């Protein structure tokens, strides 16, 4: 039999305070800090005093596991099981994001440190046809590589965006029996190694073209575009496919109920709603192919001079430029590769910014403009 202690006279029960599960207070932060310190001390006591630690990686893994266990127990005791599970999963997700962010920042910092001191405006004004191996790194020219990258990427987008968009619409907005084979084909192409795409174009078009004496089917930026299209198309198609699935069916049903055809519904309702997602798909596609080198070795072949015609003759690109010089034994030649890698990163960031600018949501701005116009008319 248990005895219940009487509540002191004049005291009231503490009211329950509602709070969101993901809300973090100062007490939660202190509790997490205490769990982290306890996990570190316990790891040091066990692995360094009682046992022999195999290395810092083992210390990190053990400390992280102890921290998660302590955080779950403490949070469950304070806030309940639901909040403890939410805090545990949130910690794992944030830790994973930081684990990916740190190597990325290290890689970017490494390229900036090795490439920025030698980057000059002259890099954007001439090619490498007049630059020798013993010339200083600041004399490096990358105009031919920049032009080749922009042309090949633009041609790839011209081919991929319509094909990927139409394929995604076919997979989502039709009831054809061929949807399943097409979806299987798209999923299979997603795992296609980029070098296989380059070898396919090389074996199917370039070798027969050279043997037949057809100059159009030879090393050129167009052949590189075809290889990059095979790599980029599955990424764009699958991403747009997922985005179109997120468009509410109510919008489609409302458009069809008003008498619009299915094609008109897709063009006027579905695609404007998914415009931001389509832009994201294009960005992911550009990120997929902008740094590819393997397919270009068999298709565009590369050159040290400027070739602005992507349909005739070998053409350089920034990935080939980096590959060409980073594998050389001379240090000053390797530094040319770091300069090219830095320019490639800046170019990709610029393309991302343009894509985001073109695909931004203008509905809120239009709503504000219409509201302001109505208020002026009412006055």
Coordinates of C-alpha atoms in Angstrom, one line a residue:
X1 CA 0.0 0.0 0.0
X2 CA 1.4 3.4 -1.1
X3 CA 0.8 6.6 0.8
X4 CA 0.1 9.8 -1.0
X5 CA 1.7 12.9 0.5
X6 CA -0.8 15.7 1.0
X7 CA -0.3 18.9 -1.1
X8 CA 0.8 21.8 1.1
X9 CA -2.0 24.2 1.9
X10 CA -2.2 27.2 -0.4
X11 CA -0.4 25.6 -3.4
X12 CA -1.9 25.0 -6.8
X13 CA -1.0 22.3 -9.3
X14 CA 1.4 23.6 -12.0
X15 CA -0.5 24.1 -15.2
X16 CA 0.6 22.2 -18.3
X17 CA 2.2 24.3 -21.0
X18 CA 1.6 23.3 -24.6
X19 CA 4.6 23.4 -26.8
X20 CA 5.5 22.1 -30.3
X21 CA 7.4 18.8 -30.5
X22 CA 10.2 20.4 -32.5
X23 CA 10.4 23.5 -30.3
X24 CA 13.9 23.9 -28.6
X25 CA 14.2 25.9 -25.4
X26 CA 17.2 26.9 -23.4
X27 CA 16.7 24.0 -21.1
X28 CA 16.7 21.7 -24.1
X29 CA 20.0 23.2 -25.3
X30 CA 21.6 22.8 -21.8
X31 CA 20.4 19.2 -21.6
X32 CA 21.9 18.5 -25.1
X33 CA 25.2 20.1 -24.0
X34 CA 25.3 18.1 -20.8
X35 CA 24.7 14.9 -22.8
X36 CA 27.5 15.8 -25.2
X37 CA 30.0 16.5 -22.4
X38 CA 28.9 13.3 -20.5
X39 CA 29.4 11.2 -23.7
X40 CA 32.9 12.6 -24.3
X41 CA 34.0 12.0 -20.7
X42 CA 32.5 8.5 -20.6
X43 CA 34.2 7.7 -24.0
X44 CA 37.5 9.0 -22.7
X45 CA 37.2 7.0 -19.4
X46 CA 36.3 3.7 -21.1
X47 CA 38.5 3.8 -24.2
X48 CA 41.6 5.5 -22.7
X49 CA 41.6 4.5 -19.1
X50 CA 40.0 1.1 -19.0
X51 CA 40.7 0.0 -22.6
X52 CA 43.1 0.9 -25.4
X53 CA 41.5 3.1 -28.0
X54 CA 42.1 1.9 -31.7
X55 CA 42.0 5.5 -32.9
X56 CA 40.1 8.8 -33.1
X57 CA 37.5 7.4 -35.4
X58 CA 36.5 4.8 -32.8
X59 CA 36.3 7.5 -30.2
X60 CA 34.1 9.6 -32.4
X61 CA 31.7 6.7 -33.2
X62 CA 31.4 5.6 -29.5
X63 CA 30.9 9.2 -28.3
X64 CA 28.3 9.8 -30.9
X65 CA 26.4 6.7 -30.0
X66 CA 26.5 7.5 -26.3
X67 CA 25.3 11.0 -27.0
X68 CA 22.3 9.8 -28.9
X69 CA 21.4 7.3 -26.2
X70 CA 21.8 9.9 -23.4
X71 CA 19.8 12.5 -25.4
X72 CA 16.9 10.1 -26.0
X73 CA 16.8 9.0 -22.3
X74 CA 17.0 12.6 -20.9
X75 CA 14.4 14.0 -23.4
X76 CA 12.0 11.1 -22.8
X77 CA 12.2 11.7 -19.1
X78 CA 11.6 15.4 -19.5
X79 CA 9.2 15.7 -22.4
X80 CA 7.9 12.2 -23.3
X81 CA 8.5 9.5 -25.9
X82 CA 7.2 11.5 -28.9
X83 CA 9.5 14.5 -28.2
X84 CA 12.5 12.1 -27.6
X85 CA 12.0 10.4 -30.9
X86 CA 11.7 13.7 -32.7
X87 CA 14.8 15.0 -31.0
X88 CA 16.7 11.8 -31.8
X89 CA 15.8 11.8 -35.5
X90 CA 16.4 15.6 -35.9
X91 CA 19.9 15.1 -34.4
X92 CA 20.8 12.3 -36.8
X93 CA 19.5 14.3 -39.8
X94 CA 21.4 17.5 -38.8
X95 CA 24.6 15.4 -38.1
X96 CA 24.3 13.8 -41.5
X97 CA 23.9 17.2 -43.2
X98 CA 27.0 18.5 -41.4
X99 CA 28.9 15.4 -42.3
X100 CA 28.2 16.2 -46.0
X101 CA 28.7 19.9 -45.7
X102 CA 32.1 19.8 -44.1
X103 CA 33.8 17.8 -46.9
X104 CA 32.1 20.0 -49.5
X105 CA 33.4 23.2 -47.8
X106 CA 36.9 21.7 -47.5
X107 CA 36.9 20.8 -51.2
X108 CA 35.7 24.3 -52.2
X109 CA 38.2 25.9 -49.9
X110 CA 41.0 23.8 -51.2
X111 CA 40.2 24.7 -54.8
X112 CA 39.9 28.4 -53.9
X113 CA 43.2 28.5 -52.1
X114 CA 45.1 26.8 -54.9
X115 CA 43.3 28.5 -57.8
X116 CA 42.4 32.0 -56.7
X117 CA 45.9 33.5 -56.4
X118 CA 46.6 32.6 -60.1
X119 CA 43.3 33.6 -61.6
X120 CA 43.5 36.7 -63.8
X121 CA 41.1 38.5 -66.1
X122 CA 43.3 37.3 -69.0
X123 CA 42.0 33.8 -68.3
X124 CA 38.7 34.8 -69.9
X125 CA 40.3 36.5 -72.9
X126 CA 42.5 34.0 -74.7
X127 CA 43.1 30.3 -75.2
X128 CA 46.2 28.1 -74.6
X129 CA 47.4 28.0 -78.2
X130 CA 50.2 30.5 -77.5
X131 CA 51.0 29.5 -73.9
X132 CA 53.9 27.1 -73.2
X133 CA 54.4 24.7 -70.4
X134 CA 57.1 26.9 -68.8
X135 CA 55.1 30.1 -68.9
X136 CA 53.8 31.4 -65.6
X137 CA 50.5 30.2 -64.3
X138 CA 49.0 33.7 -64.5
X139 CA 49.3 33.5 -68.3
X140 CA 46.8 30.7 -68.5
X141 CA 43.9 31.2 -70.9
X142 CA 40.6 29.4 -70.7
X143 CA 38.4 31.1 -73.2
X144 CA 38.2 28.1 -75.4
X145 CA 37.2 25.9 -72.5
X146 CA 34.5 28.3 -71.2
X147 CA 33.0 28.7 -74.7
X148 CA 32.9 24.9 -75.2
X149 CA 31.3 24.3 -71.8
X150 CA 28.6 26.9 -72.3
X151 CA 27.8 25.7 -75.8
X152 CA 27.7 22.0 -74.9
X153 CA 25.6 22.7 -71.8
X154 CA 23.2 24.9 -73.8
X155 CA 22.8 22.3 -76.5
X156 CA 22.2 19.6 -73.9
X157 CA 19.5 21.7 -72.3
X158 CA 17.8 22.3 -75.7
X159 CA 17.6 18.6 -76.2
X160 CA 16.9 17.4 -72.6
X161 CA 14.3 19.9 -71.3
X162 CA 11.7 19.2 -74.0
X163 CA 12.3 15.5 -74.0
X164 CA 12.3 15.2 -70.2
X165 CA 9.3 17.4 -69.8
X166 CA 7.2 15.5 -72.4
X167 CA 8.3 12.1 -71.0
X168 CA 7.3 13.2 -67.4
X169 CA 4.0 14.4 -68.7
X170 CA 3.5 11.2 -70.5
X171 CA 4.2 9.2 -67.3
X172 CA 1.9 11.3 -65.1
X173 CA -0.9 12.7 -67.3
X174 CA -1.8 9.7 -69.6
X175 CA -3.1 6.3 -69.1
X176 CA -1.1 4.6 -71.8
X177 CA -0.1 1.0 -71.4
X178 CA 3.5 2.0 -72.4
X179 CA 4.0 4.0 -69.3
X180 CA 5.5 1.1 -67.4
X181 CA 8.1 0.2 -70.0
X182 CA 9.1 3.9 -70.3
X183 CA 9.4 4.3 -66.6
X184 CA 11.5 1.1 -66.4
X185 CA 13.7 2.5 -69.2
X186 CA 14.2 5.8 -67.4
X187 CA 15.1 4.1 -64.1
X188 CA 17.6 1.9 -65.9
X189 CA 19.2 4.8 -67.7
X190 CA 19.6 6.6 -64.3
X191 CA 22.3 4.1 -63.4
X192 CA 24.1 4.4 -66.7
X193 CA 27.8 5.2 -66.1
X194 CA 28.8 8.4 -68.0
X195 CA 31.7 6.7 -69.6
X196 CA 29.4 4.2 -71.2
X197 CA 27.4 7.0 -72.8
X198 CA 30.6 8.4 -74.3
X199 CA 31.7 5.0 -75.5
X200 CA 28.3 4.4 -77.1
X201 CA 28.4 7.7 -79.1
X202 CA 32.0 6.9 -80.0
X203 CA 31.2 3.4 -81.3
X204 CA 27.9 4.2 -82.9
X205 CA 28.6 7.5 -84.5
X206 CA 32.2 8.7 -84.5
X207 CA 34.0 5.5 -85.7
X208 CA 31.5 4.9 -88.5
X209 CA 31.6 8.6 -89.5
X210 CA 35.4 8.7 -89.6
X211 CA 35.5 5.5 -91.6
X212 CA 32.9 6.8 -94.1
X213 CA 34.6 10.2 -94.3
X214 CA 31.6 12.1 -93.0
X215 CA 33.0 15.1 -91.2
X216 CA 29.7 15.8 -89.3
X217 CA 30.0 12.5 -87.4
X218 CA 33.5 13.1 -85.9
X219 CA 35.0 14.6 -82.8
X220 CA 32.9 17.7 -82.0
X221 CA 30.9 19.4 -79.4
X222 CA 27.7 18.0 -80.9
X223 CA 28.9 14.4 -80.2
X224 CA 29.7 15.5 -76.6
X225 CA 26.2 17.0 -76.4
X226 CA 24.7 13.6 -77.4
X227 CA 26.6 11.8 -74.7
X228 CA 25.7 14.4 -72.1
X229 CA 22.1 14.1 -73.1
X230 CA 22.1 10.4 -72.3
X231 CA 23.4 11.2 -68.9
X232 CA 21.2 14.2 -68.1
X233 CA 17.9 13.0 -69.5
X234 CA 17.0 10.4 -66.8
X235 CA 17.8 12.9 -64.0
X236 CA 15.6 15.6 -65.4
X237 CA 12.8 13.2 -66.3
X238 CA 12.7 11.5 -62.9
X239 CA 12.8 14.9 -61.0
X240 CA 10.0 16.4 -63.1
X241 CA 8.0 13.2 -62.7
X242 CA 8.2 13.5 -58.9
X243 CA 7.3 17.2 -59.1
X244 CA 4.2 16.6 -61.3
X245 CA 3.0 14.0 -58.8
X246 CA 3.0 16.7 -56.1
X247 CA 0.5 18.9 -58.0
X248 CA -2.9 18.4 -56.3
X249 CA -5.5 16.4 -58.3
X250 CA -8.1 19.0 -57.3
X251 CA -6.5 21.5 -59.6
X252 CA -6.7 19.1 -62.5
X253 CA -10.3 18.1 -61.7
X254 CA -11.4 21.8 -61.4
X255 CA -9.9 22.6 -64.8
X256 CA -11.5 19.6 -66.4
X257 CA -14.8 20.4 -64.7
X258 CA -14.7 23.9 -66.3
X259 CA -14.5 22.3 -69.8
X260 CA -10.8 22.5 -70.4
X261 CA -9.1 19.7 -72.3
X262 CA -6.5 17.5 -70.7
X263 CA -3.8 19.1 -72.8
X264 CA -5.0 22.6 -71.9
X265 CA -5.1 21.6 -68.2
X266 CA -1.5 20.4 -68.3
X267 CA -0.3 23.5 -70.1
X268 CA -2.2 26.1 -68.1
X269 CA -2.6 24.5 -64.7
X270 CA -0.2 21.7 -64.0
X271 CA 3.0 23.2 -65.5
X272 CA 2.6 26.7 -64.0
X273 CA 2.0 25.1 -60.6
X274 CA 5.2 22.9 -60.9
X275 CA 7.4 25.6 -62.5
X276 CA 9.7 25.9 -59.5
X277 CA 10.1 22.2 -59.3
X278 CA 10.9 22.0 -63.1
X279 CA 13.5 24.7 -62.6
X280 CA 15.0 22.5 -59.8
X281 CA 15.1 19.6 -62.1
X282 CA 17.0 21.6 -64.7
X283 CA 19.5 22.7 -62.1
X284 CA 20.0 19.1 -61.0
X285 CA 20.5 18.1 -64.6
X286 CA 23.1 20.8 -65.1
X287 CA 24.9 19.7 -62.0
X288 CA 24.9 16.2 -63.2
X289 CA 26.7 16.9 -66.5
X290 CA 28.6 20.2 -66.0
X291 CA 31.6 18.4 -64.5
X292 CA 31.6 15.2 -66.5
X293 CA 34.9 14.4 -68.1
X294 CA 34.7 10.7 -69.1
X295 CA 32.2 11.0 -72.0
X296 CA 34.0 14.0 -73.4
X297 CA 37.3 12.1 -73.8
X298 CA 35.6 10.0 -76.5
X299 CA 33.4 12.6 -78.1
X300 CA 34.7 16.2 -78.1
X301 CA 38.4 15.1 -77.7
X302 CA 39.5 18.5 -76.5
X303 CA 41.8 21.2 -78.0
X304 CA 44.1 24.0 -76.9
X305 CA 42.7 26.5 -79.3
X306 CA 39.3 28.2 -79.6
X307 CA 36.6 26.4 -81.6
X308 CA 33.3 28.2 -81.4
X309 CA 31.6 25.8 -83.8
X310 CA 30.2 22.9 -81.8
X311 CA 29.3 21.0 -85.0
X312 CA 32.8 20.7 -86.5
X313 CA 36.2 19.8 -85.1
X314 CA 37.4 18.9 -81.6
X315 CA 36.2 21.3 -78.8
X316 CA 37.6 21.9 -75.4
X317 CA 35.6 22.2 -72.2
X318 CA 36.4 23.1 -68.6
X319 CA 36.3 19.5 -67.3
X320 CA 38.7 18.4 -70.0
X321 CA 40.8 21.5 -69.3
X322 CA 41.1 20.5 -65.7
X323 CA 41.8 16.9 -66.5
X324 CA 44.4 17.8 -69.1
X325 CA 46.6 19.9 -66.8
X326 CA 46.0 18.4 -63.3
X327 CA 47.6 15.1 -64.3
X328 CA 50.8 16.7 -65.5
X329 CA 54.0 16.3 -63.3
X330 CA 55.0 20.0 -63.4
X331 CA 53.6 22.0 -60.5
X332 CA 52.9 25.2 -62.5
X333 CA 50.9 23.1 -65.0
X334 CA 48.9 21.5 -62.3
X335 CA 48.1 24.9 -60.9
X336 CA 46.4 25.7 -64.3
X337 CA 44.1 22.8 -63.5
X338 CA 43.1 24.4 -60.2
X339 CA 42.4 27.7 -61.9
X340 CA 40.2 25.9 -64.4
X341 CA 38.4 24.0 -61.6
X342 CA 37.7 27.3 -59.8
X343 CA 36.3 28.9 -62.9
X344 CA 34.1 25.8 -63.5
X345 CA 32.7 26.1 -60.0
X346 CA 32.0 29.8 -60.5
X347 CA 30.3 29.1 -63.8
X348 CA 28.1 26.4 -62.3
X349 CA 27.0 28.8 -59.5
X350 CA 26.2 31.4 -62.1
X351 CA 24.1 29.0 -64.1
X352 CA 22.3 28.0 -60.9
X353 CA 21.6 31.6 -60.1
X354 CA 20.2 32.3 -63.6
X355 CA 18.0 29.2 -63.4
X356 CA 16.6 30.2 -60.0
X357 CA 16.0 33.7 -61.2
X358 CA 14.1 32.4 -64.3
X359 CA 12.0 29.9 -62.3
X360 CA 11.2 32.0 -59.2
X361 CA 7.6 32.2 -58.0
X362 CA 6.0 35.4 -59.3
X363 CA 2.5 34.7 -58.0
X364 CA 3.0 36.6 -54.7
X365 CA 4.4 39.6 -56.6
X366 CA 1.5 39.6 -59.0
X367 CA -1.0 39.3 -56.1
X368 CA 0.6 42.4 -54.4
X369 CA 0.5 44.3 -57.6
X370 CA -3.1 43.5 -58.2
X371 CA -4.0 44.4 -54.6
X372 CA -2.1 47.7 -54.9
X373 CA -3.9 48.4 -58.2
X374 CA -7.3 47.8 -56.7
X375 CA -6.6 50.0 -53.8
X376 CA -5.6 52.8 -56.1
X377 CA -8.8 52.3 -58.1
X378 CA -10.9 52.4 -55.0
X379 CA -9.4 55.7 -54.0

